[in-house]
PDB file of C-alpha atoms and ligand atoms in Angstrom:
ATOM      1  CA  MET I   1       0.885 -14.492 -10.214  1.00 67.00           C
ATOM      2  CA  ASN I   2      -0.554 -16.406  -7.742  1.00 80.00           C
ATOM      3  CA  THR I   3      -3.469 -14.841  -6.526  1.00 88.00           C
ATOM      4  CA  GLU I   4      -5.150 -15.653  -2.615  1.00 89.00           C
ATOM      5  CA  LEU I   5      -7.553 -14.343  -0.851  1.00 96.00           C
ATOM      6  CA  LEU I   6      -5.984 -12.285   1.986  1.00 97.00           C
ATOM      7  CA  ARG I   7      -6.547 -10.212   5.370  1.00 98.00           C
ATOM      8  CA  GLY I   8      -5.454  -7.889   6.933  1.00 98.00           C
ATOM      9  CA  SER I   9      -5.273  -4.903   9.549  1.00 98.00           C
ATOM     10  CA  CYS I  10      -3.226  -1.686  10.630  1.00 98.00           C
ATOM     11  CA  HIS I  11      -2.496  -1.649  14.422  1.00 97.00           C
ATOM     12  CA  CYS I  12      -4.322  -1.708  16.832  1.00 98.00           C
ATOM     13  CA  GLY I  13      -6.378  -3.101  14.566  1.00 97.00           C
ATOM     14  CA  THR I  14      -9.271  -0.767  13.019  1.00 98.00           C
ATOM     15  CA  VAL I  15      -8.107  -1.058  10.390  1.00 98.00           C
ATOM     16  CA  LYS I  16      -9.435  -4.643   8.633  1.00 98.00           C
ATOM     17  CA  PHE I  17      -9.859  -5.822   5.926  1.00 98.00           C
ATOM     18  CA  GLU I  18      -9.396  -8.201   3.004  1.00 98.00           C
ATOM     19  CA  VAL I  19      -7.804  -7.896  -0.455  1.00 97.00           C
ATOM     20  CA  ARG I  20      -7.085 -10.789  -3.499  1.00 97.00           C
ATOM     21  CA  THR I  21      -3.836 -10.104  -4.180  1.00 96.00           C
ATOM     22  CA  ALA I  22      -0.788 -12.291  -5.059  1.00 94.00           C
ATOM     23  CA  VAL I  23       1.753 -11.107  -2.785  1.00 94.00           C
ATOM     24  CA  VAL I  24       4.563 -12.223  -5.083  1.00 91.00           C
ATOM     25  CA  PRO I  25       6.633 -10.562  -6.288  1.00 90.00           C
ATOM     26  CA  ALA I  26       6.880  -7.887  -4.052  1.00 92.00           C
ATOM     27  CA  ALA I  27       8.793  -4.231  -4.064  1.00 90.00           C
ATOM     28  CA  ARG I  28      10.009  -1.877  -1.935  1.00 88.00           C
ATOM     29  CA  CYS I  29       9.980   1.601  -4.267  1.00 81.00           C
ATOM     30  CA  ASN I  30      12.247   4.728  -3.415  1.00 81.00           C
ATOM     31  CA  CYS I  31      10.482   6.821  -3.746  1.00 81.00           C
ATOM     32  CA  SER I  32      10.452   9.780  -1.364  1.00 85.00           C
ATOM     33  CA  LEU I  33       7.896   8.646   0.823  1.00 85.00           C
ATOM     34  CA  CYS I  34       8.443   5.327   0.372  1.00 84.00           C
ATOM     35  CA  ARG I  35      11.936   5.415   1.456  1.00 85.00           C
ATOM     36  CA  ARG I  36      10.734   6.982   4.355  1.00 90.00           C
ATOM     37  CA  LYS I  37       8.401   3.891   5.364  1.00 87.00           C
ATOM     38  CA  GLY I  38      10.586   1.059   4.237  1.00 87.00           C
ATOM     39  CA  ALA I  39       7.391  -0.855   3.341  1.00 90.00           C
ATOM     40  CA  LEU I  40       7.052  -3.277   1.101  1.00 93.00           C
ATOM     41  CA  MET I  41       4.233  -3.606  -1.490  1.00 92.00           C
ATOM     42  CA  THR I  42       2.236  -6.874  -2.956  1.00 94.00           C
ATOM     43  CA  PRO I  43       2.421  -6.279  -6.841  1.00 92.00           C
ATOM     44  CA  ALA I  44      -0.436  -4.275  -7.867  1.00 92.00           C
ATOM     45  CA  PHE I  45      -3.981  -5.602  -8.237  1.00 95.00           C
ATOM     46  CA  ALA I  46      -7.544  -3.923  -9.237  1.00 95.00           C
ATOM     47  CA  ALA I  47      -9.517  -2.168  -6.580  1.00 94.00           C
ATOM     48  CA  ALA I  48     -12.945  -4.321  -6.862  1.00 95.00           C
ATOM     49  CA  GLU I  49      -9.899  -7.158  -4.771  1.00 96.00           C
ATOM     50  CA  LEU I  50      -9.560  -4.710  -2.095  1.00 96.00           C
ATOM     51  CA  MET I  51     -12.247  -4.456   0.982  1.00 97.00           C
ATOM     52  CA  ILE I  52     -11.953  -2.509   2.766  1.00 97.00           C
ATOM     53  CA  LEU I  53     -13.959  -4.707   6.619  1.00 98.00           C
ATOM     54  CA  GLN I  54     -14.430  -1.843   9.233  1.00 98.00           C
ATOM     55  CA  GLY I  55     -11.956   1.192   9.730  1.00 97.00           C
ATOM     56  CA  GLU I  56     -12.326   2.896   6.434  1.00 96.00           C
ATOM     57  CA  GLU I  57     -13.525   6.380   8.502  1.00 97.00           C
ATOM     58  CA  ALA I  58     -10.018   6.288  10.488  1.00 97.00           C
ATOM     59  CA  LEU I  59      -7.536   6.143   7.496  1.00 96.00           C
ATOM     60  CA  THR I  60      -6.573   9.589   6.182  1.00 96.00           C
ATOM     61  CA  LEU I  61      -5.876  10.149   2.555  1.00 94.00           C
ATOM     62  CA  TYR I  62      -1.850  12.206   2.351  1.00 91.00           C
ATOM     63  CA  GLN I  63      -1.060  13.011  -1.105  1.00 89.00           C
ATOM     64  CA  PHE I  64       2.013  15.143  -2.269  1.00 85.00           C
ATOM     65  CA  ASN I  65       3.824  14.862  -5.613  1.00 84.00           C
ATOM     66  CA  THR I  66       1.594  14.582  -8.551  1.00 84.00           C
ATOM     67  CA  ARG I  67      -1.247  14.035  -6.237  1.00 84.00           C
ATOM     68  CA  THR I  68      -1.292  11.343  -7.948  1.00 83.00           C
ATOM     69  CA  ALA I  69      -1.485   8.326  -5.841  1.00 85.00           C
ATOM     70  CA  LYS I  70      -3.572   7.808  -2.618  1.00 90.00           C
ATOM     71  CA  HIS I  71      -1.730   7.066   0.919  1.00 92.00           C
ATOM     72  CA  TYR I  72      -4.332   5.912   3.538  1.00 95.00           C
ATOM     73  CA  PHE I  73      -3.501   5.694   7.350  1.00 95.00           C
ATOM     74  CA  CYS I  74      -5.562   4.789  10.146  1.00 97.00           C
ATOM     75  CA  LYS I  75      -5.061   8.227  12.089  1.00 97.00           C
ATOM     76  CA  HIS I  76      -4.737   5.877  15.281  1.00 98.00           C
ATOM     77  CA  CYS I  77      -1.277   4.497  15.024  1.00 98.00           C
ATOM     78  CA  GLY I  78       0.230   5.981  11.792  1.00 96.00           C
ATOM     79  CA  ILE I  79       0.165   2.891  10.062  1.00 96.00           C
ATOM     80  CA  TYR I  80      -0.298   2.546   6.149  1.00 95.00           C
ATOM     81  CA  PRO I  81      -2.418  -0.345   5.263  1.00 96.00           C
ATOM     82  CA  PHE I  82      -2.193   0.264   1.653  1.00 95.00           C
ATOM     83  CA  HIS I  83      -2.659   2.574  -1.390  1.00 93.00           C
ATOM     84  CA  LYS I  84      -3.510   2.999  -4.827  1.00 91.00           C
ATOM     85  CA  THR I  85      -0.871   3.388  -7.026  1.00 86.00           C
ATOM     86  CA  ARG I  86       0.340   6.315  -9.583  1.00 81.00           C
ATOM     87  CA  THR I  87       1.763   5.113 -12.413  1.00 81.00           C
ATOM     88  CA  ASP I  88      -2.569   3.693 -13.050  1.00 84.00           C
ATOM     89  CA  PRO I  89      -4.721   5.209 -10.178  1.00 83.00           C
ATOM     90  CA  ARG I  90      -7.367   2.291 -11.140  1.00 90.00           C
ATOM     91  CA  LEU I  91      -4.851  -0.444  -8.992  1.00 93.00           C
ATOM     92  CA  TRP I  92      -3.796  -1.224  -5.520  1.00 94.00           C
ATOM     93  CA  ARG I  93      -0.848  -1.979  -3.269  1.00 94.00           C
ATOM     94  CA  VAL I  94      -0.718  -3.509   0.053  1.00 96.00           C
ATOM     95  CA  ASN I  95       1.549  -3.334   2.363  1.00 96.00           C
ATOM     96  CA  VAL I  96       2.513  -6.957   2.979  1.00 96.00           C
ATOM     97  CA  GLY I  97       3.740  -6.524   6.411  1.00 95.00           C
ATOM     98  CA  CYS I  98       0.010  -5.136   7.268  1.00 97.00           C
ATOM     99  CA  LEU I  99      -0.970  -8.939   6.795  1.00 97.00           C
ATOM    100  CA  ASP I 100      -1.533 -11.864   8.998  1.00 97.00           C
ATOM    101  CA  GLY I 101      -0.028 -14.121   8.395  1.00 95.00           C
ATOM    102  CA  ILE I 102       2.973 -13.801   5.861  1.00 94.00           C
ATOM    103  CA  ASP I 103       6.385 -11.949   7.683  1.00 92.00           C
ATOM    104  CA  PRO I 104       7.738  -9.703   5.163  1.00 91.00           C
ATOM    105  CA  TYR I 105      11.233 -10.688   5.792  1.00 89.00           C
ATOM    106  CA  THR I 106      11.313 -13.915   4.379  1.00 91.00           C
ATOM    107  CA  LEU I 107       9.771 -12.648   0.403  1.00 89.00           C
ATOM    108  CA  GLU I 108      12.309 -11.682  -2.299  1.00 82.00           C
ATOM    109  CA  ALA I 109      11.668  -8.050  -2.688  1.00 81.00           C
ATOM    110  CA  GLY I 110      12.408  -5.517  -6.276  1.00 79.00           C
ATOM    111  CA  VAL I 111      12.728  -1.820  -5.994  1.00 80.00           C
ATOM    112  CA  ALA I 112      10.505   0.506  -8.041  1.00 74.00           C
ATOM    113  CA  ASN I 113      12.119   2.788  -9.322  1.00 72.00           C
ATOM    114  CA  GLY I 114       9.036   5.376  -8.112  1.00 70.00           C
ATOM    115  CA  ALA I 115      11.532   8.106  -7.973  1.00 70.00           C
ATOM    116  CA  SER I 116      11.480   8.787 -11.752  1.00 71.00           C
ATOM    117  CA  LEU I 117       8.147   9.755 -11.436  1.00 64.00           C
ATOM    118  CA  SER I 118       8.388  11.893  -9.239  1.00 59.00           C
ATOM    119  CA  LEU I 119       7.905  15.742 -11.615  1.00 54.00           C
ATOM    120  CA  VAL I 120       8.938  18.239  -8.728  1.00 50.00           C
ATOM    121  CA  GLU I 121      13.293  17.438  -7.958  1.00 45.00           C
ATOM    122  CA  GLU I 122      14.042  15.945  -4.216  1.00 44.00           C
ATOM    123  CA  ALA I 123       9.593  15.754  -4.051  1.00 41.00           C
TER     124      ALA I 123
HETATM  125 ZN1   ZN A 201      -4.711   1.882  13.639  1.00 62.37          ZN
END
């Protein structure tokens, strides 16, 4: 995987971040939350690779089911820039659509079977 230093933001620009990660293989996820968001996510990377440059106070945390994954949203524009993963809480993924200069629609994407990680049916 080729990692590069990328900048990203939420839609309203309150939350800005820098991340060193590969963009491919990108993945969608079929869990109940991702299905509704439809976001394409980067491969997972270590927490130290993500730096929030501004707007940390605007981030709202959403958790469900096993409450292991941490999904962060901008409370102003509702955009979801990144989450801490369920499979390994030390790892994060960024929403490719939030990254500057990258068109998520040009990337080939697999589907992660997040639904299989839910302990509660239909959660
Ligand atoms: Zn925002």
